[in-house]
mmCIF file of C-alpha atoms in Angstrom:
data_model
loop_
_atom_site.group_PDB
_atom_site.id
_atom_site.type_symbol
_atom_site.label_atom_id
_atom_site.label_comp_id
_atom_site.label_asym_id
_atom_site.label_seq_id
_atom_site.Cartn_x
_atom_site.Cartn_y
_atom_site.Cartn_z
ATOM 1 C CA UNK F 1 6.403 -3.734 -20.517
ATOM 2 C CA UNK F 2 7.387 -4.158 -16.871
ATOM 3 C CA UNK F 3 10.211 -6.608 -16.195
ATOM 4 C CA UNK F 4 9.490 -10.143 -15.094
ATOM 5 C CA UNK F 5 12.495 -11.433 -13.226
ATOM 6 C CA UNK F 6 13.786 -14.994 -13.065
ATOM 7 C CA UNK F 7 14.187 -16.737 -9.705
ATOM 8 C CA UNK F 8 17.079 -15.453 -7.604
ATOM 9 C CA UNK F 9 20.188 -17.638 -7.531
ATOM 10 C CA UNK F 10 21.193 -19.221 -4.211
ATOM 11 C CA UNK F 11 24.287 -16.996 -4.119
ATOM 12 C CA UNK F 12 25.974 -14.155 -5.979
ATOM 13 C CA UNK F 13 29.302 -12.320 -5.708
ATOM 14 C CA UNK F 14 30.868 -9.060 -6.873
ATOM 15 C CA UNK F 15 34.429 -7.772 -7.065
ATOM 16 C CA UNK F 16 34.840 -4.149 -5.983
ATOM 17 C CA UNK F 17 36.660 -1.926 -8.444
ATOM 18 C CA UNK F 18 38.243 1.520 -8.765
ATOM 19 C CA UNK F 19 37.460 3.268 -5.456
ATOM 20 C CA UNK F 20 38.183 0.166 -3.378
ATOM 21 C CA UNK F 21 39.463 -3.365 -3.706
ATOM 22 C CA UNK F 22 37.579 -6.227 -2.144
ATOM 23 C CA UNK F 23 34.719 -8.623 -2.542
ATOM 24 C CA UNK F 24 31.022 -9.088 -1.714
ATOM 25 C CA UNK F 25 29.178 -12.396 -1.325
ATOM 26 C CA UNK F 26 25.448 -12.816 -0.647
ATOM 27 C CA UNK F 27 23.110 -15.767 -0.044
ATOM 28 C CA UNK F 28 19.401 -15.524 -0.887
ATOM 29 C CA UNK F 29 16.508 -17.408 0.657
ATOM 30 C CA UNK F 30 12.754 -17.109 1.058
ATOM 31 C CA UNK F 31 11.422 -15.410 4.187
ATOM 32 C CA UNK F 32 7.663 -15.860 4.497
ATOM 33 C CA UNK F 33 6.222 -14.287 1.338
ATOM 34 C CA UNK F 34 9.363 -12.219 0.835
ATOM 35 C CA UNK F 35 13.106 -12.680 0.646
ATOM 36 C CA UNK F 36 16.208 -12.648 2.782
ATOM 37 C CA UNK F 37 19.652 -11.493 1.662
ATOM 38 C CA UNK F 38 22.497 -12.413 4.018
ATOM 39 C CA UNK F 39 25.991 -11.444 2.994
ATOM 40 C CA UNK F 40 29.337 -9.860 3.679
ATOM 41 C CA UNK F 41 31.583 -7.416 1.921
ATOM 42 C CA UNK F 42 35.228 -6.670 2.692
ATOM 43 C CA UNK F 43 37.419 -3.958 1.278
ATOM 44 C CA UNK F 44 40.506 -1.812 1.399
ATOM 45 C CA UNK F 45 39.672 1.820 0.630
ATOM 46 C CA UNK F 46 42.048 4.759 0.970
ATOM 47 C CA UNK F 47 44.440 2.496 2.895
ATOM 48 C CA UNK F 48 41.761 1.526 5.438
ATOM 49 C CA UNK F 49 40.308 -1.937 5.815
ATOM 50 C CA UNK F 50 36.697 -2.680 6.681
ATOM 51 C CA UNK F 51 34.108 -5.425 6.514
ATOM 52 C CA UNK F 52 30.332 -5.256 6.634
ATOM 53 C CA UNK F 53 27.990 -8.170 7.415
ATOM 54 C CA UNK F 54 24.328 -7.755 6.556
ATOM 55 C CA UNK F 55 21.097 -9.663 7.035
ATOM 56 C CA UNK F 56 18.247 -7.986 5.153
ATOM 57 C CA UNK F 57 14.600 -9.045 5.071
ATOM 58 C CA UNK F 58 12.326 -7.854 2.255
ATOM 59 C CA UNK F 59 8.571 -8.249 1.998
ATOM 60 C CA UNK F 60 6.705 -9.619 -1.036
ATOM 61 C CA UNK F 61 6.823 -6.176 -2.728
ATOM 62 C CA UNK F 62 10.630 -6.018 -2.275
ATOM 63 C CA UNK F 63 10.362 -3.241 0.305
ATOM 64 C CA UNK F 64 13.026 -3.557 3.005
ATOM 65 C CA UNK F 65 11.472 -4.471 6.336
ATOM 66 C CA UNK F 66 14.571 -5.158 8.442
ATOM 67 C CA UNK F 67 18.334 -4.797 8.033
ATOM 68 C CA UNK F 68 20.857 -5.852 10.649
ATOM 69 C CA UNK F 69 24.256 -4.462 9.665
ATOM 70 C CA UNK F 70 27.545 -5.117 11.481
ATOM 71 C CA UNK F 71 30.692 -3.243 10.518
ATOM 72 C CA UNK F 72 34.273 -3.975 11.512
ATOM 73 C CA UNK F 73 37.240 -1.655 11.077
ATOM 74 C CA UNK F 74 40.336 -0.544 12.988
ATOM 75 C CA UNK F 75 37.948 1.660 15.016
ATOM 76 C CA UNK F 76 36.129 -1.427 16.331
ATOM 77 C CA UNK F 77 32.803 -3.186 15.795
ATOM 78 C CA UNK F 78 29.538 -1.334 15.227
ATOM 79 C CA UNK F 79 25.995 -2.578 14.676
ATOM 80 C CA UNK F 80 22.958 -0.849 13.205
ATOM 81 C CA UNK F 81 19.415 -2.211 13.142
ATOM 82 C CA UNK F 82 17.046 -0.626 10.630
ATOM 83 C CA UNK F 83 13.365 -1.577 10.695
ATOM 84 C CA UNK F 84 10.529 -0.360 8.491
ATOM 85 C CA UNK F 85 6.759 -0.700 8.729
ATOM 86 C CA UNK F 86 6.608 -1.273 4.952
ATOM 87 C CA UNK F 87 4.795 2.046 4.494
ATOM 88 C CA UNK F 88 7.878 4.262 4.464
ATOM 89 C CA UNK F 89 8.409 4.821 8.198
ATOM 90 C CA UNK F 90 11.662 3.687 9.829
ATOM 91 C CA UNK F 91 13.296 2.958 13.156
ATOM 92 C CA UNK F 92 17.081 2.960 13.555
ATOM 93 C CA UNK F 93 18.318 1.086 16.616
ATOM 94 C CA UNK F 94 14.781 1.196 18.015
ATOM 95 C CA UNK F 95 14.380 4.972 17.654
ATOM 96 C CA UNK F 96 12.000 6.640 15.149
ATOM 97 C CA UNK F 97 13.894 8.041 12.137
ATOM 98 C CA UNK F 98 11.545 10.569 10.464
ATOM 99 C CA UNK F 99 14.373 11.730 8.157
ATOM 100 C CA UNK F 100 13.872 8.394 6.349
ATOM 101 C CA UNK F 101 10.107 8.805 5.843
ATOM 102 C CA UNK F 102 9.118 7.770 2.331
ATOM 103 C CA UNK F 103 12.060 5.390 1.841
ATOM 104 C CA UNK F 104 11.261 1.784 0.965
ATOM 105 C CA UNK F 105 14.783 0.486 0.382
ATOM 106 C CA UNK F 106 17.991 0.126 2.336
ATOM 107 C CA UNK F 107 21.140 0.940 0.353
ATOM 108 C CA UNK F 108 24.459 -0.163 1.814
ATOM 109 C CA UNK F 109 27.494 1.828 0.695
ATOM 110 C CA UNK F 110 29.388 -1.463 1.016
ATOM 111 C CA UNK F 111 27.078 -3.370 -1.357
ATOM 112 C CA UNK F 112 26.345 -3.571 -5.082
ATOM 113 C CA UNK F 113 23.586 -6.075 -4.317
ATOM 114 C CA UNK F 114 21.254 -3.585 -2.610
ATOM 115 C CA UNK F 115 20.714 -1.790 -5.941
ATOM 116 C CA UNK F 116 18.504 -4.756 -6.863
ATOM 117 C CA UNK F 117 15.835 -3.767 -4.341
ATOM 118 C CA UNK F 118 14.347 -0.685 -6.058
ATOM 119 C CA UNK F 119 14.552 -2.298 -9.511
ATOM 120 C CA UNK F 120 12.477 -5.262 -8.297
ATOM 121 C CA UNK F 121 10.112 -3.093 -6.275
ATOM 122 C CA UNK F 122 9.462 -0.470 -8.970
ATOM 123 C CA UNK F 123 9.131 -2.831 -11.974
ATOM 124 C CA UNK F 124 9.747 0.036 -14.391
ATOM 125 C CA UNK F 125 8.645 -0.231 -18.011
ATOM 126 C CA UNK F 126 11.141 0.897 -20.707
ATOM 127 C CA UNK F 127 11.762 4.679 -20.550
ATOM 128 C CA UNK F 128 9.980 4.929 -17.163
ATOM 129 C CA UNK F 129 11.673 6.882 -14.390
ATOM 130 C CA UNK F 130 11.186 6.892 -10.635
ATOM 131 C CA UNK F 131 12.690 8.443 -7.553
ATOM 132 C CA UNK F 132 13.825 5.792 -5.079
ATOM 133 C CA UNK F 133 15.068 7.461 -1.894
ATOM 134 C CA UNK F 134 16.812 4.986 0.399
ATOM 135 C CA UNK F 135 18.004 4.528 3.955
ATOM 136 C CA UNK F 136 21.732 4.743 3.190
ATOM 137 C CA UNK F 137 24.216 3.035 5.526
ATOM 138 C CA UNK F 138 27.876 4.122 5.365
ATOM 139 C CA UNK F 139 30.524 1.381 5.358
ATOM 140 C CA UNK F 140 33.030 2.699 7.903
ATOM 141 C CA UNK F 141 30.823 3.964 10.730
ATOM 142 C CA UNK F 142 27.326 2.652 9.827
ATOM 143 C CA UNK F 143 25.901 6.172 9.863
ATOM 144 C CA UNK F 144 22.362 6.101 8.429
ATOM 145 C CA UNK F 145 21.209 8.958 6.192
ATOM 146 C CA UNK F 146 18.585 9.518 3.550
ATOM 147 C CA UNK F 147 19.935 9.143 0.002
ATOM 148 C CA UNK F 148 17.937 10.615 -2.853
ATOM 149 C CA UNK F 149 18.394 8.521 -5.969
ATOM 150 C CA UNK F 150 16.660 7.941 -9.279
ATOM 151 C CA UNK F 151 16.325 5.001 -11.674
ATOM 152 C CA UNK F 152 15.342 5.281 -15.358
ATOM 153 C CA UNK F 153 14.960 2.091 -17.381
ATOM 154 C CA UNK F 154 16.528 2.240 -20.840
ATOM 155 C CA UNK F 155 14.339 1.905 -23.926
ATOM 156 C CA UNK F 156 16.208 -0.985 -25.571
ATOM 157 C CA UNK F 157 14.268 -3.715 -23.742
ATOM 158 C CA UNK F 158 17.370 -4.792 -21.838
ATOM 159 C CA UNK F 159 17.706 -4.759 -18.047
ATOM 160 C CA UNK F 160 19.686 -1.512 -17.951
ATOM 161 C CA UNK F 161 18.926 1.544 -15.875
ATOM 162 C CA UNK F 162 20.302 5.067 -15.752
ATOM 163 C CA UNK F 163 21.091 5.634 -12.078
ATOM 164 C CA UNK F 164 21.709 8.953 -10.346
ATOM 165 C CA UNK F 165 22.609 9.929 -6.778
ATOM 166 C CA UNK F 166 22.823 13.754 -6.863
ATOM 167 C CA UNK F 167 24.278 14.043 -3.328
ATOM 168 C CA UNK F 168 27.430 12.355 -4.631
ATOM 169 C CA UNK F 169 27.267 14.007 -8.082
ATOM 170 C CA UNK F 170 27.206 10.412 -9.348
ATOM 171 C CA UNK F 171 25.446 8.953 -12.371
ATOM 172 C CA UNK F 172 26.016 5.791 -14.393
ATOM 173 C CA UNK F 173 24.237 3.044 -16.262
ATOM 174 C CA UNK F 174 23.614 -0.119 -14.242
ATOM 175 C CA UNK F 175 23.241 -3.470 -16.011
ATOM 176 C CA UNK F 176 21.204 -6.278 -14.450
ATOM 177 C CA UNK F 177 20.820 -9.994 -15.158
ATOM 178 C CA UNK F 178 17.533 -11.866 -15.699
ATOM 179 C CA UNK F 179 17.052 -12.260 -11.935
ATOM 180 C CA UNK F 180 17.362 -8.499 -11.393
ATOM 181 C CA UNK F 181 20.821 -8.484 -9.812
ATOM 182 C CA UNK F 182 23.471 -5.938 -10.777
ATOM 183 C CA UNK F 183 26.007 -7.281 -13.280
ATOM 184 C CA UNK F 184 27.904 -4.059 -13.898
ATOM 185 C CA UNK F 185 28.067 -1.028 -11.598
ATOM 186 C CA UNK F 186 30.718 1.137 -13.343
ATOM 187 C CA UNK F 187 33.490 2.260 -11.028
ATOM 188 C CA UNK F 188 31.987 0.357 -8.077
ATOM 189 C CA UNK F 189 31.648 -3.410 -8.733
ATOM 190 C CA UNK F 190 31.389 -6.192 -11.292
ATOM 191 C CA UNK F 191 29.453 -9.422 -10.815
ATOM 192 C CA UNK F 192 31.720 -12.497 -10.805
ATOM 193 C CA UNK F 193 29.225 -15.257 -9.845
#
């Protein structure tokens, strides 16, 4: 049975853990037939400080249509604008980005929240698996790359998914709440509100 998610809360927050210390806060609202996620995350990682502001618009299928990302660090302020036609074609700062063809989600290195997008969009039944390549935005320099990743819903009926990102040799089990937001992202973040 595919998941049916509860309404999103007005706000949510996560504490970073292990690889960095810091905090993420997001505010959700409706945007036409879709959603808007506006938030900020700040961290100290390897002795460096950074912050990332984001304003992400999703369509009614939960595909990312626009993401304005602003990063601040000791190196200065950077901005990246990612736009998608909703059919898997992207523009980064107004330029075509064919390396991202076939991606429907944006995944911010700075954010635990963006792992909600593919789970909502895919609506996987228990034991179902799907690739979910994403337009991946790095925290420090806002570099945009393609990130191959995979989600497999567990068979226990709970909102848990085996997650894998082979490029980072990373795999874990993500737990979600009834609204489809990450509660536990082992080694990365824990939901606090």
